N, CA, C and O of each residue as an XYZ file, in Angstrom:
460
protein
N     -18.899     -4.961    147.353
C     -19.801     -4.065    148.050
C     -20.811     -4.859    148.871
O     -21.014     -4.582    150.053
N     -21.438     -5.840    148.244
C     -22.447     -6.633    148.936
C     -21.813     -7.511    150.005
O     -22.378     -7.687    151.085
N     -20.641     -8.061    149.706
C     -19.992     -8.920    150.698
C     -19.545     -8.111    151.915
O     -19.590     -8.612    153.038
N     -19.117     -6.872    151.706
C     -18.757     -5.999    152.824
C     -19.957     -5.681    153.701
O     -19.854     -5.635    154.926
N     -21.102     -5.460    153.055
C     -22.330     -5.183    153.796
C     -22.762     -6.403    154.596
O     -23.159     -6.286    155.755
N     -22.682     -7.569    153.973
C     -23.085     -8.799    154.660
C     -22.154     -9.099    155.827
O     -22.613     -9.505    156.895
N     -20.852     -8.905    155.636
C     -19.924     -9.173    156.738
C     -20.147     -8.192    157.887
O     -20.060     -8.588    159.049
N     -20.427     -6.940    157.595
C     -20.715     -5.967    158.647
C     -22.019     -6.312    159.360
O     -22.123     -6.166    160.578
N     -23.001     -6.764    158.608
C     -24.273     -7.172    159.195
C     -24.089     -8.368    160.122
O     -24.693     -8.425    161.193
N     -23.257     -9.321    159.716
C     -22.995    -10.486    160.561
C     -22.244    -10.106    161.834
O     -22.504    -10.670    162.897
N     -21.326     -9.167    161.738
C     -20.603     -8.704    162.925
C     -21.567     -8.031    163.900
O     -21.502     -8.267    165.106
N     -22.455     -7.199    163.379
C     -23.434     -6.524    164.234
C     -24.383     -7.537    164.858
O     -24.711     -7.428    166.040
N     -24.828     -8.521    164.081
C     -25.705     -9.565    164.603
C     -25.005    -10.374    165.688
O     -25.618    -10.714    166.700
N     -23.735    -10.682    165.488
C     -22.963    -11.423    166.482
C     -22.826    -10.614    167.772
O     -22.956    -11.164    168.865
N     -22.564     -9.314    167.648
C     -22.478     -8.458    168.833
C     -23.810     -8.377    169.567
O     -23.841     -8.361    170.797
N     -24.906     -8.326    168.824
C     -26.234     -8.303    169.445
C     -26.478     -9.596    170.213
O     -27.008     -9.564    171.323
N     -26.096    -10.734    169.635
C     -26.259    -12.009    170.333
C     -25.381    -12.085    171.579
O     -25.800    -12.628    172.601
N     -24.179    -11.549    171.499
C     -23.311    -11.534    172.681
C     -23.899    -10.654    173.781
O     -23.857    -11.018    174.956
N     -24.441     -9.511    173.409
C     -25.062     -8.627    174.398
C     -26.296     -9.287    174.997
O     -26.542     -9.155    176.196
N     -27.074     -9.992    174.187
C     -28.240    -10.721    174.691
C     -27.813    -11.791    175.697
O     -28.435    -11.935    176.750
N     -26.765    -12.534    175.381
C     -26.256    -13.541    176.309
C     -25.747    -12.918    177.593
O     -25.936    -13.475    178.674
N     -25.100    -11.763    177.482
C     -24.609    -11.044    178.659
C     -25.767    -10.649    179.567
O     -25.691    -10.815    180.784
N     -26.828    -10.131    178.983
C     -27.997     -9.711    179.761
C     -28.669    -10.917    180.409
O     -29.069    -10.853    181.572
N     -28.795    -12.016    179.669
C     -29.425    -13.211    180.227
C     -28.620    -13.779    181.390
O     -29.193    -14.198    182.395
N     -27.308    -13.796    181.260
C     -26.467    -14.303    182.352
C     -26.554    -13.394    183.568
O     -26.525    -13.869    184.704
N     -26.660    -12.109    183.340
C     -26.798    -11.178    184.474
C     -28.149    -11.363    185.146
O     -28.234    -11.339    186.373
N     -29.208    -11.549    184.363
C     -30.541    -11.740    184.934
C     -30.640    -13.032    185.735
O     -31.364    -13.092    186.729
N     -29.918    -14.062    185.312
C     -29.973    -15.357    185.996
C     -28.811    -15.555    186.962
O     -28.604    -16.662    187.459
N     -28.060    -14.509    187.228
C     -26.945    -14.506    188.192
C     -25.901    -15.572    187.887
O     -25.371    -16.203    188.802
N     -25.609    -15.774    186.628
C     -24.557    -16.716    186.228
C     -23.313    -15.891    185.913
O     -23.130    -15.438    184.783
N     -22.460    -15.699    186.918
C     -21.334    -14.777    186.784
C     -20.293    -15.264    185.786
O     -19.693    -14.454    185.079
N     -20.067    -16.573    185.714
C     -19.079    -17.081    184.754
C     -19.541    -16.805    183.326
O     -18.736    -16.423    182.476
N     -20.820    -16.995    183.062
C     -21.361    -16.684    181.745
C     -21.313    -15.193    181.451
O     -21.057    -14.777    180.322
N     -21.565    -14.389    182.491
C     -21.493    -12.937    182.336
C     -20.088    -12.513    181.921
O     -19.923    -11.729    180.986
N     -19.077    -13.032    182.618
C     -17.698    -12.675    182.267
C     -17.299    -13.245    180.908
O     -16.525    -12.622    180.180
N     -17.818    -14.421    180.560
C     -17.560    -15.013    179.247
C     -18.034    -14.075    178.142
O     -17.280    -13.744    177.227
N     -19.284    -13.654    178.237
C     -19.829    -12.772    177.210
C     -19.166    -11.399    177.236
O     -18.949    -10.798    176.184
N     -18.846    -10.903    178.418
C     -18.187     -9.606    178.523
C     -16.806     -9.628    177.867
O     -16.439     -8.694    177.154
N     -16.047    -10.686    178.106
C     -14.717    -10.801    177.495
C     -14.828    -10.913    175.980
O     -14.045    -10.298    175.255
N     -15.796    -11.693    175.494
C     -15.954    -11.823    174.040
C     -16.393    -10.512    173.395
O     -15.947    -10.184    172.295
N     -17.263     -9.761    174.068
C     -17.683     -8.464    173.529
C     -16.497     -7.511    173.469
O     -16.279     -6.844    172.457
N     -15.732     -7.451    174.556
C     -14.567     -6.563    174.579
C     -13.544     -6.976    173.517
O     -12.942     -6.121    172.867
N     -13.352     -8.269    173.343
C     -12.413     -8.761    172.334
C     -12.861     -8.353    170.932
O     -12.047     -7.935    170.108
N     -14.149     -8.476    170.671
C     -14.676     -8.131    169.347
C     -14.571     -6.624    169.090
O     -14.188     -6.205    167.997
N     -14.906     -5.825    170.080
C     -14.857     -4.370    169.906
C     -13.413     -3.885    169.799
O     -13.094     -3.060    168.942
N     -12.545     -4.395    170.666
C     -11.154     -3.936    170.660
C     -10.402     -4.356    169.402
O      -9.433     -3.703    169.015
N     -10.838     -5.442    168.757
C     -10.155     -5.861    167.533
C     -10.288     -4.814    166.430
O      -9.418     -4.707    165.567
N     -11.373     -4.042    166.456
C     -11.528     -2.966    165.478
C     -10.555     -1.829    165.745
O     -10.156     -1.122    164.819
N     -10.170     -1.647    166.999
C      -9.297     -0.530    167.357
C      -7.821     -0.881    167.278
O      -7.021     -0.069    166.814
N      -7.438     -2.094    167.728
C      -6.001     -2.371    167.754
C      -5.464     -2.911    166.438
O      -4.249     -2.899    166.243
N      -6.293     -3.376    165.540
C      -5.812     -3.878    164.247
C      -5.103     -2.806    163.415
O      -4.028     -3.080    162.881
N      -5.659     -1.599    163.284
C      -4.923     -0.580    162.510
C      -3.601     -0.180    163.155
O      -2.629      0.103    162.455
N      -3.560     -0.153    164.483
C      -2.315      0.221    165.159
C      -1.240     -0.840    164.982
O      -0.060     -0.519    164.838
N      -1.647     -2.091    164.993
C      -0.679     -3.167    164.763
C      -0.146     -3.081    163.340
O       1.051     -3.253    163.111
N      -1.038     -2.814    162.378
C      -0.601     -2.687    160.986
C       0.365     -1.514    160.821
O       1.363     -1.628    160.109
N       0.072     -0.388    161.476
C       0.978      0.768    161.398
C       2.323      0.448    162.042
O       3.367      0.852    161.532
N       2.304     -0.274    163.158
C       3.542     -0.633    163.848
C       4.409     -1.532    162.969
O       5.621     -1.337    162.879
N       3.792     -2.502    162.331
C       4.546     -3.418    161.470
C       5.076     -2.679    160.246
O       6.209     -2.911    159.823
N       4.263     -1.787    159.672
C       4.741     -0.982    158.541
C       5.913     -0.090    158.939
O       6.862      0.070    158.171
N       5.850      0.489    160.134
C       6.954      1.350    160.572
C       8.220      0.535    160.822
O       9.323      1.016    160.565
N       8.074     -0.690    161.317
C       9.245     -1.557    161.483
C       9.871     -1.876    160.134
O      11.093     -1.880    159.986
N       9.018     -2.144    159.155
C       9.507     -2.496    157.825
C      10.176     -1.297    157.146
O      11.236     -1.437    156.535
N       9.554     -0.122    157.255
C      10.100      1.072    156.600
C      11.407      1.540    157.231
O      12.320      1.967    156.525
N      11.498      1.461    158.550
C      12.721      1.927    159.214
C      13.786      0.838    159.279
O      14.889      1.061    159.779
N      13.445     -0.337    158.771
C      14.365     -1.473    158.730
C      14.903     -1.815    160.132
O      16.086     -2.095    160.320
N      13.987     -1.778    161.097
C      14.362     -2.123    162.476
C      13.972     -3.562    162.764
O      13.033     -4.102    162.179
N      14.697     -4.156    163.658
C      14.429     -5.529    164.081
C      13.274     -5.514    165.086
O      13.275     -4.696    166.006
N      12.290     -6.404    164.925
C      11.223     -6.507    165.931
C      11.791     -6.939    167.286
O      12.914     -7.438    167.356
N      11.031     -6.752    168.344
C      11.525     -7.117    169.669
C      11.817     -8.611    169.792
O      11.245     -9.434    169.078
N      12.705     -8.935    170.698
C      13.098    -10.309    171.024
C      13.733    -11.039    169.850
O      13.758    -12.270    169.835
N      14.248    -10.309    168.868
C      14.940    -10.918    167.747
C      14.042    -11.685    166.791
O      14.523    -12.543    166.051
N      12.751    -11.394    166.791
C      11.821    -12.081    165.902
C      11.889    -11.484    164.503
O      12.377    -10.371    164.301
N      11.391    -12.247    163.552
C      11.188    -11.692    162.219
C       9.818    -11.015    162.200
O       9.028    -11.165    163.132
N       9.548    -10.275    161.135
C       8.248     -9.600    161.043
C       7.125    -10.631    160.924
O       6.037    -10.429    161.465
N       7.381    -11.721    160.228
C       6.378    -12.777    160.110
C       6.039    -13.406    161.452
O       4.874    -13.689    161.735
N       7.051    -13.623    162.273
C       6.800    -14.172    163.612
C       6.022    -13.183    164.471
O       5.148    -13.576    165.244
N       6.343    -11.903    164.334
C       5.628    -10.875    165.090
C       4.158    -10.822    164.678
O       3.274    -10.692    165.525
N       3.906    -10.922    163.384
C       2.526    -10.927    162.888
C       1.775    -12.139    163.418
O       0.613    -12.026    163.809
N       2.423    -13.291    163.434
C       1.747    -14.487    163.939
C       1.459    -14.375    165.430
O       0.424    -14.855    165.892
N       2.362    -13.744    166.198
C       2.096    -13.531    167.625
C       0.928    -12.576    167.820
O       0.077    -12.801    168.681
N       0.884    -11.509    167.024
C      -0.227    -10.566    167.133
C      -1.554    -11.215    166.734
O      -2.599    -10.878    167.291
N      -1.520    -12.136    165.782
C      -2.765    -12.792    165.379
C      -3.237    -13.802    166.415
O      -4.403    -14.196    166.407
N      -2.349    -14.225    167.305
C      -2.740    -15.159    168.362
C      -3.432    -14.477    169.537
O      -4.110    -15.141    170.321
N      -3.273    -13.180    169.669
C      -3.838    -12.468    170.823
C      -5.355    -12.651    170.939
O      -5.821    -12.993    172.026
N      -6.160    -12.442    169.874
C      -7.605    -12.657    170.016
C      -7.961    -14.105    170.341
O      -8.913    -14.360    171.079
N      -7.206    -15.045    169.798
C      -7.476    -16.452    170.074
C      -7.193    -16.787    171.533
O      -7.939    -17.549    172.148
N      -6.135    -16.232    172.086
C      -5.810    -16.464    173.496
C      -6.885    -15.856    174.393
O      -7.262    -16.451    175.403
N      -7.374    -14.682    174.032
C      -8.443    -14.049    174.814
C      -9.709    -14.897    174.759
O     -10.379    -15.066    175.778
N     -10.048    -15.433    173.591
C     -11.210    -16.313    173.478
C     -11.018    -17.588    174.287
O     -11.962    -18.081    174.904
N      -9.816    -18.118    174.288
C      -9.520    -19.312    175.073
C      -9.716    -19.050    176.563
O     -10.257    -19.897    177.274
N      -9.287    -17.898    177.034
C      -9.489    -17.530    178.438
C     -10.981    -17.419    178.749
O     -11.435    -17.872    179.800
N     -11.744    -16.814    177.832
C     -13.187    -16.673    178.038
C     -13.862    -18.038    178.108
O     -14.714    -18.262    178.968
N     -13.493    -18.948    177.217
C     -14.094    -20.280    177.244
C     -13.679    -21.060    178.484
O     -14.469    -21.844    179.011
N     -12.456    -20.860    178.958
C     -12.022    -21.529    180.191
C     -12.856    -21.045    181.370
O     -13.248    -21.845    182.219
N     -13.130    -19.748    181.432
C     -13.982    -19.209    182.496
C     -15.375    -19.808    182.417
O     -15.958    -20.168    183.440
N     -15.915    -19.918    181.203
C     -17.246    -20.492    181.033
C     -17.276    -21.955    181.449
O     -18.209    -22.378    182.131
N     -16.286    -22.728    181.058
C     -16.253    -24.153    181.396
C     -16.142    -24.342    182.906
O     -16.833    -25.185    183.478
N     -15.284    -23.568    183.547
C     -15.146    -23.667    185.005
C     -16.453    -23.272    185.688
O     -16.871    -23.918    186.648
N     -17.094    -22.223    185.200
C     -18.371    -21.798    185.772
C     -19.468    -22.822    185.583
O     -20.252    -23.069    186.499
N     -19.532    -23.425    184.397
C     -20.537    -24.467    184.164
C     -20.269    -25.696    185.019
O     -21.205    -26.330    185.506
N     -19.002    -26.035    185.204
C     -18.656    -27.185    186.042
C     -19.054    -26.939    187.495
O     -19.622    -27.820    188.140
N     -18.760    -25.752    188.009
C     -19.136    -25.471    189.400
C     -20.649    -25.407    189.555
O     -21.179    -25.829    190.583
N     -21.350    -24.891    188.558
C     -22.811    -24.868    188.598
C     -23.365    -26.282    188.574
O     -24.275    -26.605    189.337
N     -22.825    -27.124    187.709
C     -23.270    -28.510    187.619
C     -22.979    -29.253    188.921
O     -23.807    -30.028    189.399
N     -21.804    -29.014    189.486
C     -21.413    -29.694    190.717
C     -22.305    -29.260    191.882
O     -22.698    -30.094    192.698
N     -22.625    -27.986    191.970
C     -23.486    -27.520    193.063
C     -24.908    -28.043    192.907
O     -25.568    -28.343    193.902
N     -25.386    -28.154    191.672
C     -26.729    -28.704    191.462
C     -26.758    -30.198    191.745
O     -27.755    -30.713    192.252
N     -25.670    -30.902    191.422
C     -25.608    -32.336    191.702
C     -25.574    -32.580    193.206
O     -26.201    -33.524    193.687
N     -24.861    -31.753    193.955
C     -24.803    -31.908    195.403
C     -26.134    -31.556    196.049
O     -26.538    -32.199    197.018
N     -26.817    -30.551    195.530
C     -28.108    -30.181    196.112
C     -29.168    -31.229    195.807
O     -30.081    -31.425    196.610
N     -29.070    -31.909    194.666
C     -30.039    -32.964    194.365
C     -29.770    -34.206    195.206
O     -30.703    -34.941    195.529
N     -28.503    -34.456    195.569
C     -28.184    -35.580    196.449
C     -28.684    -35.324    197.863
O     -29.132    -36.250    198.538
N     -28.612    -34.092    198.312
C     -29.035    -33.780    199.677
C     -30.548    -33.814    199.817
O     -31.050    -34.049    200.917
N     -31.298    -33.585    198.731
C     -32.755    -33.632    198.797
C     -33.281    -35.048    198.663
O     -34.437    -35.304    199.000
N     -32.451    -35.990    198.173
C     -32.931    -37.366    198.002
C     -32.895    -38.146    199.275
O     -33.268    -39.319    199.292
């Protein structure tokens, strides 16, 4: 009971921090950071919605004794589904890194031109 409450509290706190970062990036016109936080927020929220549907889909495959798509086993299908949030996070971090690099590069060029 207590661990469930603490985990829910941490999820809410994490979402609040993501929303705070989103607002700060929007206020400072950092579009790469804005999209980074937006993708992470959407990933976190959507994981609550698509997890039950994936579980129902896998249960229905098991009950009807049907083969998963592309000739995979159910274990392989589960591992592919578990990779989806990680791939989305990887895309978000790639956007952030590219945005930080372009920001750093533009600031380095502007400091060279003022010297």
